[in-house]
Amino acid sequence: MKTNSSHSISARTTLAILLSLAGFGFLCAIPFIGTRAQLPSNVMTFSGAFDTTSPYPCATFSGPFVVPPGQARIIVNVNASVPTNDLAVTLVGPDGTPIHTEDNGVGNEAFDYEASPVPTGNYTVYVCASSNPLAPFIQPYTYTGTFTYNDVAASSNCPANFTPTLPAAPADAGPKIGYENFEAPGVLTPITQTSSGAFTVEYLGRSAFEPSIGVHWTTNVTAYQSDLESLFVTFGSNGLATWVNRRAPTSQFIDSDPILFTDRQTGRTFASELTLLSPDTVKISYTDDDGQTWIPDQTGGIASAVDHETLGGGVYRQDLAAVPPIVAPPHSPTYPNAVYYCSQDLETALCSRSDDGGLTYGPSIPMYVGTQCGGLHGHVKVAPDGTVYVPNRDCSGTQSAVVSEDNGVTWAIRPVNTCTYAAKPSLVGTGDDPAIAIDDSGRVYFAFSNFGTSAGVAVSSDKGKTWTNMYDVGAAYGVKNVAFPAAVGGSNGRAAVTFYGSTTPNGSATGDSNEGSFTGVWHLYVAHTFNGGSTWTTTDVTPTLPMQRSGLLRGGGADIVRNLADFFDVTIDNRGRVEVGYANGCAGGPCSQAAATAHGNAYSVTATIARQSSGRRLLASFDPATPTSKPGAPFVTAYRVGSVVHLAWNEADTGNASITNYKILRGTSSGKETNLATIKGTQMKYDDTKATDPTKTYYYRVVAINKVGQGSSAEVAAPYMGDACNGMVIHRNDPSHPESYGGAILTTAPIGPGATPVPTPTPPVLASAIPQLLIDYVSVAEPASAPGYFVFKMKVNTLSSIPANSRWRIAWDWWTPTTQMYYVGMKSNQAGAVSFEYGTLADAGVPAVLVLGETKIADLPQSPTGTHYDPDGTITMYVPKSGVGNPQRGDLLGAIGGKTITGDVPGVTDTLERSTTFIDHTFVKGNSDNSYPAATYRVTGNSTCGQP
């Protein structure tokens, strides 16, 4: 039983100092914007101008705030209008005695006061100057705040029993669930990109960090949001998918934490972006027609915190029999559902409600403060009766559901604890956020990474007050590492949870799954229940080809193993098919087909949807009539080296019948493939040794056959890329992309929501193009004549003359205990004389943006037959393998990117790299791969021209 306590949060202080020194206004005020509905009686706002001359007791206070009997806690949250104005906030009780003073050295102060019960009476909040301000006060000296009370404190009915080994989920006796995987096509599309802020082109769906997904149940079109793209996907009757980018107008640089939510009842899709760091505001738009038209929310955005935003919605809760009665607030007659926006500050998690379909939002009400719940919260979900849930990974040491039963007015923390087992936060890295699904009966499914090493699920039928059926749904596959669970509900008793998992444990021989030392690979798994969590059936959606190699960072930072960021998402369509929106971190044949012992990864971020293609649905009325069906389309990758094309595939849908054969079809024109070979159904790869024409691109399809029939297929292309002796072309630039105009920033936005032609650069810059800096291709070779060396080449338009103070760089990802990125390149001085060098790249430490700093390892000696440049624009560089981490045969160099830079200031900028300064690039602008095809090279070992 809790007694008097008050909780302060001091984690923000150090960060505030660091960011103020860096010149970034990070800790911004959180204004409380008006709403159409009346403010609830237990959430009271106040504002004023604080006394800058005196600490407590001072002359500026607000109140009285009347707290009725039977309350368990008070939350006070105050924000200075100027974030650097250092406030101190004091809560004074009914007897005039100070209860607690919060003074963390920032312009935001929040704390939680709990008692059993909180004394009834009038409370006062004093807002004074800090006794030790970090910086001089700046006008205006105003502030805003909220005073909240409620009758629920964080508590647990039984001790938490944590164990890293949860019981294996009882197996469902029914047929398995099959899936097909769909990648976004590798086409250039107009887009506003975070790294440059220019209207340019990018490869569609190649920056799919932290994707979220929803389906418009009227049109059955899928929406997939990541970075600044709002992708709309239509699945045809032929089994193929059509992707188009219809970007929301509020998805603008420089933003972070994109999120999407589609209300399945109304079909409205919301796309949201946080303004990166300052000011702390969110920009939201919504569409009712799959992105054909968008409507932005209220001017200036609603209040937000700095991280992990989430959007959700559903019916209002009304329960007139409750004590006190819960009455749905007044809301728009044209939009029936509530919309919730929640985000996380360093001290407080806040949630706002819109009562007019997302046009305006009400006050930001604290759900909890830092000493109650830490770490990241998951995505908000609304039950069929209007109860609102937000999962959190660590509330007083236990993963918990934060629940509102009164439409977001008050919130209760309910630990996930069966009294036999409890949900332990992940101990790998800094952990990951859990997820909640709700079925049509209101049953709650809580999906979490238990200790970071098992895929936990628990079920509650009383809004999280008690929990049952806590199982490990990854045990059937021997999963030993788990990351980023997501969950979705369907009909009564039906739900699915999905997660990234690895069967390799952490250990001295296998490394840490949070780092690049990890020797395991990762697959995507989906577990289904059809009886309220009593039994489960789990599918490995990527059974043969992994979707990530090496580590998978759980936590912030700029490590190369953070290419998949913090979460992904899952939904269902209008026929109850589960759709998982995830990012493929091991895209392309070189990575996906590498041996299990290979070190390295592609570090790609490719938008991918895993879509249920067989088995029972989450909507019971659409269950198939028979347990067997035609097999699903294999997900095929191609790796062409010399005259051989290596094909391999995932088959995640056998149709619940054995695959008898695979048919391999080939053609030299898209869509005109003919039969090449038929192989047995247990074979998951095929080598075409007769792809001998280097002038042609070969196209392939793989068709699975079982006793029911043959399934559909998707096409994969294999253009000629060279061989390892003479050079494998990693990326060849399309000459029409905007950087071919000499690095012009396009100041005219693309018109319309769909794919439109790239606008003309303004002002015209064709006359000022710099051909010496325009990249044609980059390549890697390992000739037998140079044992122990890589040969990197960059081809630009010409090098008949050398521009001064310029750099030509090729960089790649390769993890060692001390290094994550290497580079090699040519550099010119003020006189145009060139030198060659190789070295390492690392985050330069600039807050909020990725600026890489070069550290030279050694100069490369120049020789007409070795490292040199030719007037035709070919730059050749011999790099000793021993100097760049010594990768071995079969290992992977990932995210290989070429870039050119000019206008360097010697000794100031000539060792820094930021994508906004690139004249040209090959679409790898940081430490993740945003190009197509994936820019990965598999090491051969200077002894063969083909595949290791």
Coordinates of N, CA and C in Angstrom, one line a residue, residues 47-225:
S47 N -2.3 29.4 -16.0 CA -1.2 30.1 -16.7 C -0.9 31.3 -15.9
G48 N 0.2 32.0 -16.3 CA 0.5 33.2 -15.7 C 2.0 33.6 -16.0
A49 N 2.5 34.6 -15.3 CA 3.9 35.0 -15.4 C 4.6 34.8 -14.1
F50 N 5.7 34.1 -14.1 CA 6.3 33.8 -12.8 C 7.2 34.9 -12.3
D51 N 7.5 34.8 -11.0 CA 8.3 35.8 -10.3 C 9.8 35.4 -10.6
T52 N 10.5 36.2 -11.3 CA 11.9 35.9 -11.7 C 12.9 36.3 -10.6
T53 N 12.4 36.9 -9.5 CA 13.3 37.4 -8.5 C 13.4 36.5 -7.3
S54 N 12.5 35.6 -7.1 CA 12.4 34.9 -5.8 C 12.1 33.4 -6.0
P55 N 12.8 32.5 -5.3 CA 12.4 31.1 -5.2 C 11.2 31.0 -4.2
Y56 N 10.7 29.8 -4.0 CA 9.6 29.6 -3.1 C 10.0 30.1 -1.7
P57 N 9.1 30.8 -1.0 CA 7.7 31.2 -1.4 C 7.9 32.5 -2.2
C58 N 7.2 32.6 -3.4 CA 7.2 33.7 -4.2 C 5.8 34.3 -4.4
A59 N 5.7 35.3 -5.2 CA 4.4 36.0 -5.3 C 3.5 35.4 -6.4
T60 N 4.0 34.4 -7.1 CA 3.1 33.9 -8.3 C 2.7 32.5 -7.9
F61 N 1.4 32.3 -7.8 CA 0.8 31.0 -7.6 C -0.5 30.9 -8.3
S62 N -1.0 29.7 -8.4 CA -2.3 29.4 -9.0 C -3.1 28.5 -8.0
G63 N -4.4 28.7 -8.1 CA -5.3 27.9 -7.3 C -6.4 28.8 -6.8
P64 N -7.3 28.2 -5.9 CA -7.2 26.9 -5.3 C -7.7 25.8 -6.3
F65 N -7.1 24.7 -6.2 CA -7.5 23.5 -6.9 C -8.2 22.6 -5.9
V66 N -9.5 22.3 -6.2 CA -10.3 21.6 -5.2 C -10.2 20.1 -5.5
V67 N -9.7 19.3 -4.5 CA -9.6 17.9 -4.7 C -10.6 17.2 -3.8
P68 N -11.6 16.5 -4.4 CA -12.6 15.8 -3.6 C -12.1 14.6 -2.9
P69 N -13.0 14.0 -2.1 CA -12.5 12.8 -1.3 C -12.3 11.6 -2.3
G70 N -11.5 10.7 -1.8 CA -11.3 9.4 -2.5 C -10.3 9.4 -3.6
Q71 N -9.4 10.4 -3.7 CA -8.5 10.5 -4.8 C -7.1 9.9 -4.3
A72 N -6.4 9.4 -5.3 CA -5.1 8.6 -5.0 C -3.9 9.4 -5.5
R73 N -4.0 10.3 -6.4 CA -2.8 11.0 -6.8 C -3.1 12.3 -7.5
I74 N -2.1 13.2 -7.5 CA -2.1 14.5 -8.1 C -0.9 14.6 -9.0
I75 N -1.1 15.1 -10.3 CA 0.0 15.3 -11.2 C 0.0 16.7 -11.6
V76 N 1.1 17.4 -11.4 CA 1.3 18.8 -11.7 C 2.3 18.8 -12.9
N77 N 2.0 19.6 -13.9 CA 2.9 19.7 -15.1 C 2.9 21.2 -15.5
V78 N 4.1 21.8 -15.5 CA 4.2 23.2 -15.8 C 5.3 23.4 -16.9
N79 N 5.0 24.3 -17.9 CA 5.9 24.6 -19.0 C 6.1 26.0 -19.1
A80 N 7.4 26.5 -19.1 CA 7.7 27.8 -19.4 C 7.6 28.1 -20.9
S81 N 7.1 29.3 -21.2 CA 6.9 29.6 -22.6 C 8.3 29.7 -23.3
V82 N 9.3 30.1 -22.6 CA 10.7 30.1 -23.1 C 11.4 28.9 -22.4
P83 N 11.8 27.8 -23.2 CA 12.2 26.6 -22.6 C 13.4 26.7 -21.6
T84 N 14.3 27.8 -21.9 CA 15.5 27.9 -21.0 C 15.2 28.6 -19.7
N85 N 13.9 29.2 -19.5 CA 13.6 29.8 -18.3 C 13.4 28.8 -17.2
D86 N 14.3 28.8 -16.2 CA 14.4 27.8 -15.2 C 13.4 27.9 -14.1
L87 N 12.4 27.1 -14.1 CA 11.3 27.3 -13.1 C 11.5 26.3 -11.9
A88 N 10.9 26.7 -10.8 CA 10.7 25.7 -9.7 C 9.2 25.7 -9.3
V89 N 8.7 24.6 -9.2 CA 7.2 24.4 -8.9 C 7.0 23.7 -7.6
T90 N 6.2 24.3 -6.8 CA 5.9 23.8 -5.4 C 4.4 23.6 -5.3
L91 N 4.1 22.4 -4.8 CA 2.7 22.0 -4.5 C 2.5 22.2 -3.0
V92 N 1.4 23.0 -2.6 CA 1.1 23.3 -1.2 C -0.2 22.7 -0.9
G93 N -0.3 21.9 0.2 CA -1.5 21.2 0.6 C -2.5 22.0 1.2
P94 N -3.7 21.4 1.6 CA -4.8 22.1 2.2 C -4.5 22.8 3.5
D95 N -3.5 22.2 4.2 CA -3.1 22.8 5.5 C -2.0 23.9 5.3
G96 N -1.7 24.3 4.1 CA -0.7 25.4 3.9 C 0.7 24.9 3.9
T97 N 1.0 23.6 4.1 CA 2.3 23.1 4.1 C 2.8 22.7 2.8
P98 N 4.0 23.1 2.4 CA 4.6 22.6 1.1 C 4.7 21.1 1.1
I99 N 4.2 20.4 0.0 CA 4.3 19.0 -0.1 C 5.6 18.6 -0.9
H100 N 5.9 19.3 -2.0 CA 7.0 19.0 -2.8 C 7.4 20.1 -3.7
T101 N 8.7 20.3 -3.9 CA 9.2 21.3 -4.8 C 10.0 20.6 -5.9
E102 N 9.6 20.9 -7.2 CA 10.3 20.3 -8.3 C 11.2 21.4 -9.0
D103 N 12.5 21.1 -9.1 CA 13.4 22.1 -9.6 C 14.5 21.3 -10.3
N104 N 14.3 20.9 -11.6 CA 15.2 20.1 -12.3 C 16.1 20.8 -13.3
G105 N 16.1 22.1 -13.2 CA 17.0 22.9 -14.1 C 16.5 23.0 -15.5
V106 N 15.2 22.9 -15.8 CA 14.7 23.1 -17.1 C 13.4 23.9 -17.0
G107 N 12.9 24.2 -18.2 CA 11.6 25.0 -18.3 C 10.4 24.1 -18.2
N108 N 10.5 22.9 -18.1 CA 9.4 22.0 -17.9 C 9.6 21.2 -16.5
E109 N 8.6 21.3 -15.7 CA 8.6 20.6 -14.4 C 7.4 19.8 -14.3
A110 N 7.5 18.5 -13.9 CA 6.4 17.6 -13.7 C 6.7 16.7 -12.6
F111 N 5.6 16.4 -11.8 CA 5.8 15.4 -10.7 C 4.5 14.9 -10.3
D112 N 4.5 13.7 -9.7 CA 3.4 13.0 -9.3 C 3.4 12.8 -7.8
Y113 N 2.3 13.2 -7.1 CA 2.1 13.1 -5.7 C 1.0 12.0 -5.4
E114 N 1.4 11.0 -4.6 CA 0.4 10.0 -4.3 C 0.3 9.8 -2.8
A115 N -0.9 9.5 -2.4 CA -1.2 9.2 -1.0 C -2.4 8.2 -0.9
S116 N -2.6 7.7 0.2 CA -3.7 6.7 0.4 C -4.7 7.1 1.5
P117 N -5.6 8.0 1.3 CA -5.8 8.7 0.0 C -5.2 10.1 0.1
V118 N -5.3 10.8 -1.1 CA -4.8 12.2 -1.1 C -5.7 13.0 -0.2
P119 N -5.2 13.9 0.7 CA -6.1 14.7 1.5 C -7.1 15.5 0.7
T120 N -8.3 15.6 1.2 CA -9.3 16.4 0.5 C -9.1 17.9 0.8
G121 N -9.4 18.7 -0.1 CA -9.3 20.2 0.2 C -8.7 21.0 -1.0
N122 N -8.3 22.2 -0.6 CA -7.8 23.1 -1.6 C -6.3 23.1 -1.7
Y123 N -5.8 23.0 -2.9 CA -4.3 22.9 -3.2 C -3.9 24.2 -4.0
T124 N -2.6 24.5 -3.8 CA -2.1 25.7 -4.5 C -0.8 25.3 -5.2
V125 N -0.5 25.8 -6.3 CA 0.7 25.6 -7.1 C 1.5 26.9 -7.2
Y126 N 2.7 26.9 -6.6 CA 3.5 28.1 -6.8 C 4.5 27.9 -7.9
V127 N 4.6 28.9 -8.8 CA 5.6 28.8 -9.9 C 6.6 29.9 -9.7
C128 N 7.8 29.6 -9.3 CA 8.8 30.6 -8.9 C 10.1 30.4 -9.7
A129 N 11.0 31.3 -9.5 CA 12.3 31.2 -10.1 C 13.1 30.1 -9.4
S130 N 13.9 29.4 -10.2 CA 14.8 28.4 -9.6 C 15.8 29.0 -8.7
S131 N 16.1 28.3 -7.6 CA 17.1 28.9 -6.7 C 18.5 28.9 -7.3
N132 N 18.7 28.2 -8.4 CA 20.0 28.1 -9.0 C 19.8 28.0 -10.5
P133 N 19.3 29.1 -11.2 CA 19.0 29.0 -12.6 C 20.2 28.7 -13.5
L134 N 20.0 28.0 -14.5 CA 21.1 27.6 -15.4 C 21.5 28.7 -16.4
A135 N 20.5 29.6 -16.6 CA 20.8 30.6 -17.6 C 19.9 31.9 -17.3
P136 N 20.3 33.0 -17.8 CA 19.5 34.2 -17.5 C 18.1 34.1 -18.0
F137 N 17.1 34.7 -17.3 CA 15.7 34.6 -17.8 C 15.5 35.5 -19.0
I138 N 14.6 35.0 -19.9 CA 14.3 35.7 -21.1 C 12.8 35.9 -21.2
Q139 N 12.4 37.1 -21.5 CA 11.0 37.4 -21.7 C 10.4 36.7 -22.9
P140 N 9.2 36.3 -22.9 CA 8.2 36.5 -21.8 C 8.4 35.5 -20.6
Y141 N 8.0 35.9 -19.4 CA 8.2 35.1 -18.3 C 6.9 34.2 -18.0
T142 N 6.2 33.9 -19.0 CA 4.9 33.2 -18.9 C 5.1 31.7 -18.8
Y143 N 4.0 31.1 -18.4 CA 4.0 29.6 -18.3 C 2.6 29.2 -18.4
T144 N 2.5 27.9 -18.8 CA 1.2 27.2 -18.7 C 1.3 25.9 -17.9
G145 N 0.2 25.4 -17.4 CA 0.3 24.2 -16.6 C -1.0 23.5 -16.5
T146 N -0.9 22.2 -16.0 CA -2.1 21.5 -15.7 C -2.0 20.9 -14.3
F147 N -3.2 20.8 -13.6 CA -3.3 20.2 -12.3 C -4.3 19.1 -12.5
T148 N -3.9 17.8 -12.3 CA -4.8 16.7 -12.5 C -4.8 15.8 -11.3
Y149 N -6.0 15.3 -11.0 CA -6.1 14.3 -9.9 C -7.0 13.2 -10.4
N150 N -6.7 12.0 -9.8 CA -7.6 10.8 -10.1 C -7.6 9.9 -9.0
D151 N -8.4 8.8 -9.1 CA -8.5 7.9 -8.0 C -7.8 6.6 -8.1
V152 N -6.8 6.6 -9.1 CA -6.1 5.3 -9.3 C -4.6 5.6 -9.2
A153 N -3.9 4.9 -8.4 CA -2.4 5.0 -8.3 C -1.8 3.7 -8.8
A154 N -0.6 3.8 -9.2 CA 0.1 2.6 -9.7 C 0.3 1.6 -8.6
S155 N -0.2 0.4 -8.7 CA -0.1 -0.6 -7.7 C -0.3 -2.0 -8.3
S156 N 0.1 -3.0 -7.6 CA 0.0 -4.3 -8.1 C -0.6 -5.2 -7.0
N157 N -1.4 -6.1 -7.4 CA -2.1 -6.9 -6.3 C -1.3 -8.1 -5.8
C158 N -0.2 -8.4 -6.5 CA 0.7 -9.5 -6.1 C 2.1 -9.3 -6.5
P159 N 3.1 -9.9 -5.8 CA 4.5 -9.6 -6.2 C 4.7 -10.1 -7.6
A160 N 5.6 -9.4 -8.3 CA 6.0 -9.8 -9.7 C 7.0 -10.9 -9.6
N161 N 6.7 -12.0 -10.3 CA 7.6 -13.1 -10.4 C 8.2 -13.1 -11.8
F162 N 9.4 -12.7 -12.0 CA 10.0 -12.6 -13.3 C 10.9 -13.9 -13.6
T163 N 10.7 -14.4 -14.8 CA 11.5 -15.5 -15.2 C 11.8 -15.3 -16.7
P164 N 13.1 -15.5 -17.1 CA 13.4 -15.4 -18.6 C 12.8 -16.5 -19.4
T165 N 12.3 -17.6 -18.8 CA 11.7 -18.7 -19.5 C 10.3 -18.8 -19.2
L166 N 9.4 -18.2 -20.0 CA 8.0 -18.4 -19.9 C 7.6 -19.7 -20.5
P167 N 6.4 -20.3 -20.0 CA 6.0 -21.5 -20.6 C 5.7 -21.4 -22.1
A168 N 6.0 -22.4 -22.9 CA 5.8 -22.4 -24.3 C 4.3 -22.3 -24.5
A169 N 3.9 -21.5 -25.5 CA 2.4 -21.4 -25.8 C 1.9 -22.8 -26.3
P170 N 0.8 -23.2 -25.7 CA 0.1 -24.5 -26.2 C -0.2 -24.3 -27.7
A171 N 0.1 -25.4 -28.5 CA 0.0 -25.3 -29.9 C -1.5 -25.4 -30.3
D172 N -1.9 -24.6 -31.2 CA -3.2 -24.7 -31.9 C -3.2 -25.9 -32.8
A173 N -4.3 -26.6 -32.8 CA -4.4 -27.9 -33.5 C -4.8 -27.7 -35.0
G174 N -5.2 -26.5 -35.4 CA -5.7 -26.3 -36.7 C -4.6 -26.1 -37.7
P175 N -5.0 -25.8 -39.0 CA -4.0 -25.6 -40.1 C -3.2 -24.4 -39.8
K176 N -2.0 -24.4 -40.4 CA -1.0 -23.3 -40.3 C -1.5 -22.1 -41.1
I177 N -0.9 -20.9 -40.7 CA -1.3 -19.7 -41.4 C -0.2 -19.3 -42.4
G178 N -0.5 -19.1 -43.6 CA 0.5 -18.8 -44.6 C 0.6 -17.3 -45.0
Y179 N 1.8 -16.9 -45.4 CA 2.0 -15.4 -45.7 C 2.8 -15.3 -47.0
E180 N 2.6 -14.2 -47.7 CA 3.4 -13.8 -48.8 C 4.0 -12.4 -48.5
N181 N 5.2 -12.2 -49.0 CA 6.0 -10.9 -48.8 C 6.0 -10.1 -50.0
F182 N 5.8 -8.8 -49.9 CA 5.8 -7.9 -51.0 C 6.7 -6.7 -50.6
E183 N 7.7 -6.5 -51.5 CA 8.6 -5.3 -51.3 C 8.1 -4.2 -52.2
A184 N 8.3 -2.9 -51.8 CA 8.1 -1.8 -52.6 C 9.0 -1.9 -53.9
P185 N 8.5 -1.6 -55.0 CA 9.3 -1.6 -56.3 C 10.4 -0.6 -56.2
G186 N 11.5 -0.9 -56.8 CA 12.7 0.0 -56.8 C 12.6 1.0 -57.9
V187 N 11.7 1.9 -57.8 CA 11.5 3.0 -58.8 C 11.8 4.3 -58.1
L188 N 12.3 5.3 -58.9 CA 12.6 6.6 -58.4 C 11.2 7.4 -58.4
T189 N 11.0 8.1 -57.3 CA 9.7 8.8 -57.2 C 10.0 10.2 -56.5
P190 N 9.2 11.2 -56.9 CA 9.4 12.5 -56.2 C 9.1 12.4 -54.7
I191 N 9.9 13.0 -53.9 CA 9.7 12.9 -52.5 C 10.5 14.1 -51.8
T192 N 10.0 14.5 -50.6 CA 10.8 15.4 -49.8 C 11.5 14.5 -48.8
Q193 N 12.9 14.6 -48.8 CA 13.6 13.7 -48.0 C 14.2 14.4 -46.8
T194 N 14.2 13.7 -45.7 CA 14.6 14.3 -44.4 C 16.0 14.8 -44.5
S195 N 16.9 14.0 -45.1 CA 18.3 14.4 -45.0 C 18.7 15.6 -45.8
S196 N 17.9 16.0 -46.8 CA 18.3 17.1 -47.6 C 17.3 18.3 -47.5
G197 N 16.1 18.0 -47.3 CA 15.1 19.1 -47.3 C 14.8 19.6 -48.7
A198 N 15.3 18.9 -49.7 CA 15.1 19.4 -51.1 C 14.0 18.6 -51.8
F199 N 13.3 19.1 -52.7 CA 12.4 18.4 -53.6 C 13.3 17.6 -54.6
T200 N 13.3 16.3 -54.5 CA 14.2 15.5 -55.3 C 13.5 14.2 -55.5
V201 N 14.3 13.2 -55.9 CA 13.7 11.9 -56.0 C 14.5 10.9 -55.1
E202 N 13.8 9.9 -54.7 CA 14.3 8.8 -53.9 C 13.8 7.5 -54.4
Y203 N 14.4 6.4 -54.1 CA 13.8 5.1 -54.4 C 12.7 4.8 -53.5
L204 N 11.5 4.4 -54.1 CA 10.3 4.3 -53.4 C 10.5 3.3 -52.2
G205 N 10.1 3.7 -51.0 CA 10.1 2.8 -49.9 C 11.5 2.3 -49.4
R206 N 12.5 3.1 -49.7 CA 13.9 2.6 -49.2 C 14.3 3.4 -48.0
S207 N 13.5 4.1 -47.3 CA 13.8 4.7 -46.1 C 12.7 4.4 -45.1
A208 N 12.4 3.1 -45.0 CA 11.2 2.7 -44.3 C 11.5 2.5 -42.8
F209 N 12.1 3.5 -42.1 CA 12.3 3.4 -40.7 C 10.9 3.5 -40.0
E210 N 10.8 2.6 -39.0 CA 9.6 2.6 -38.1 C 8.3 2.7 -38.8
P211 N 8.0 1.7 -39.7 CA 6.8 1.8 -40.5 C 5.5 1.6 -39.6
S212 N 4.4 2.2 -40.0 CA 3.1 1.9 -39.5 C 2.2 1.7 -40.7
I213 N 1.1 0.9 -40.4 CA 0.3 0.4 -41.5 C -1.2 0.4 -41.1
G214 N -2.1 0.6 -42.0 CA -3.5 0.6 -41.8 C -4.2 0.2 -43.1
V215 N -5.5 -0.2 -43.0 CA -6.3 -0.6 -44.2 C -7.6 0.1 -44.1
H216 N -7.9 0.8 -45.2 CA -9.3 1.4 -45.4 C -10.2 0.3 -45.8
W217 N -11.1 0.0 -44.9 CA -12.0 -1.2 -45.0 C -13.0 -1.0 -46.2
T218 N -13.3 0.1 -46.6 CA -14.2 0.3 -47.7 C -13.5 0.0 -49.0
T219 N -12.3 0.5 -49.2 CA -11.6 0.3 -50.5 C -10.7 -0.9 -50.4
N220 N -10.3 -1.3 -49.2 CA -9.3 -2.3 -48.9 C -7.9 -2.0 -49.4
V221 N -7.7 -0.7 -49.5 CA -6.3 -0.2 -49.8 C -5.5 0.0 -48.6
T222 N -4.3 -0.5 -48.6 CA -3.4 -0.5 -47.5 C -2.6 0.8 -47.5
A223 N -2.5 1.5 -46.3 CA -1.6 2.7 -46.2 C -0.4 2.3 -45.4
Y224 N 0.8 2.7 -45.8 CA 2.1 2.3 -45.2 C 2.9 3.6 -45.0
Q225 N 3.1 4.0 -43.8 CA 3.8 5.3 -43.5 C 5.2 5.0 -43.0

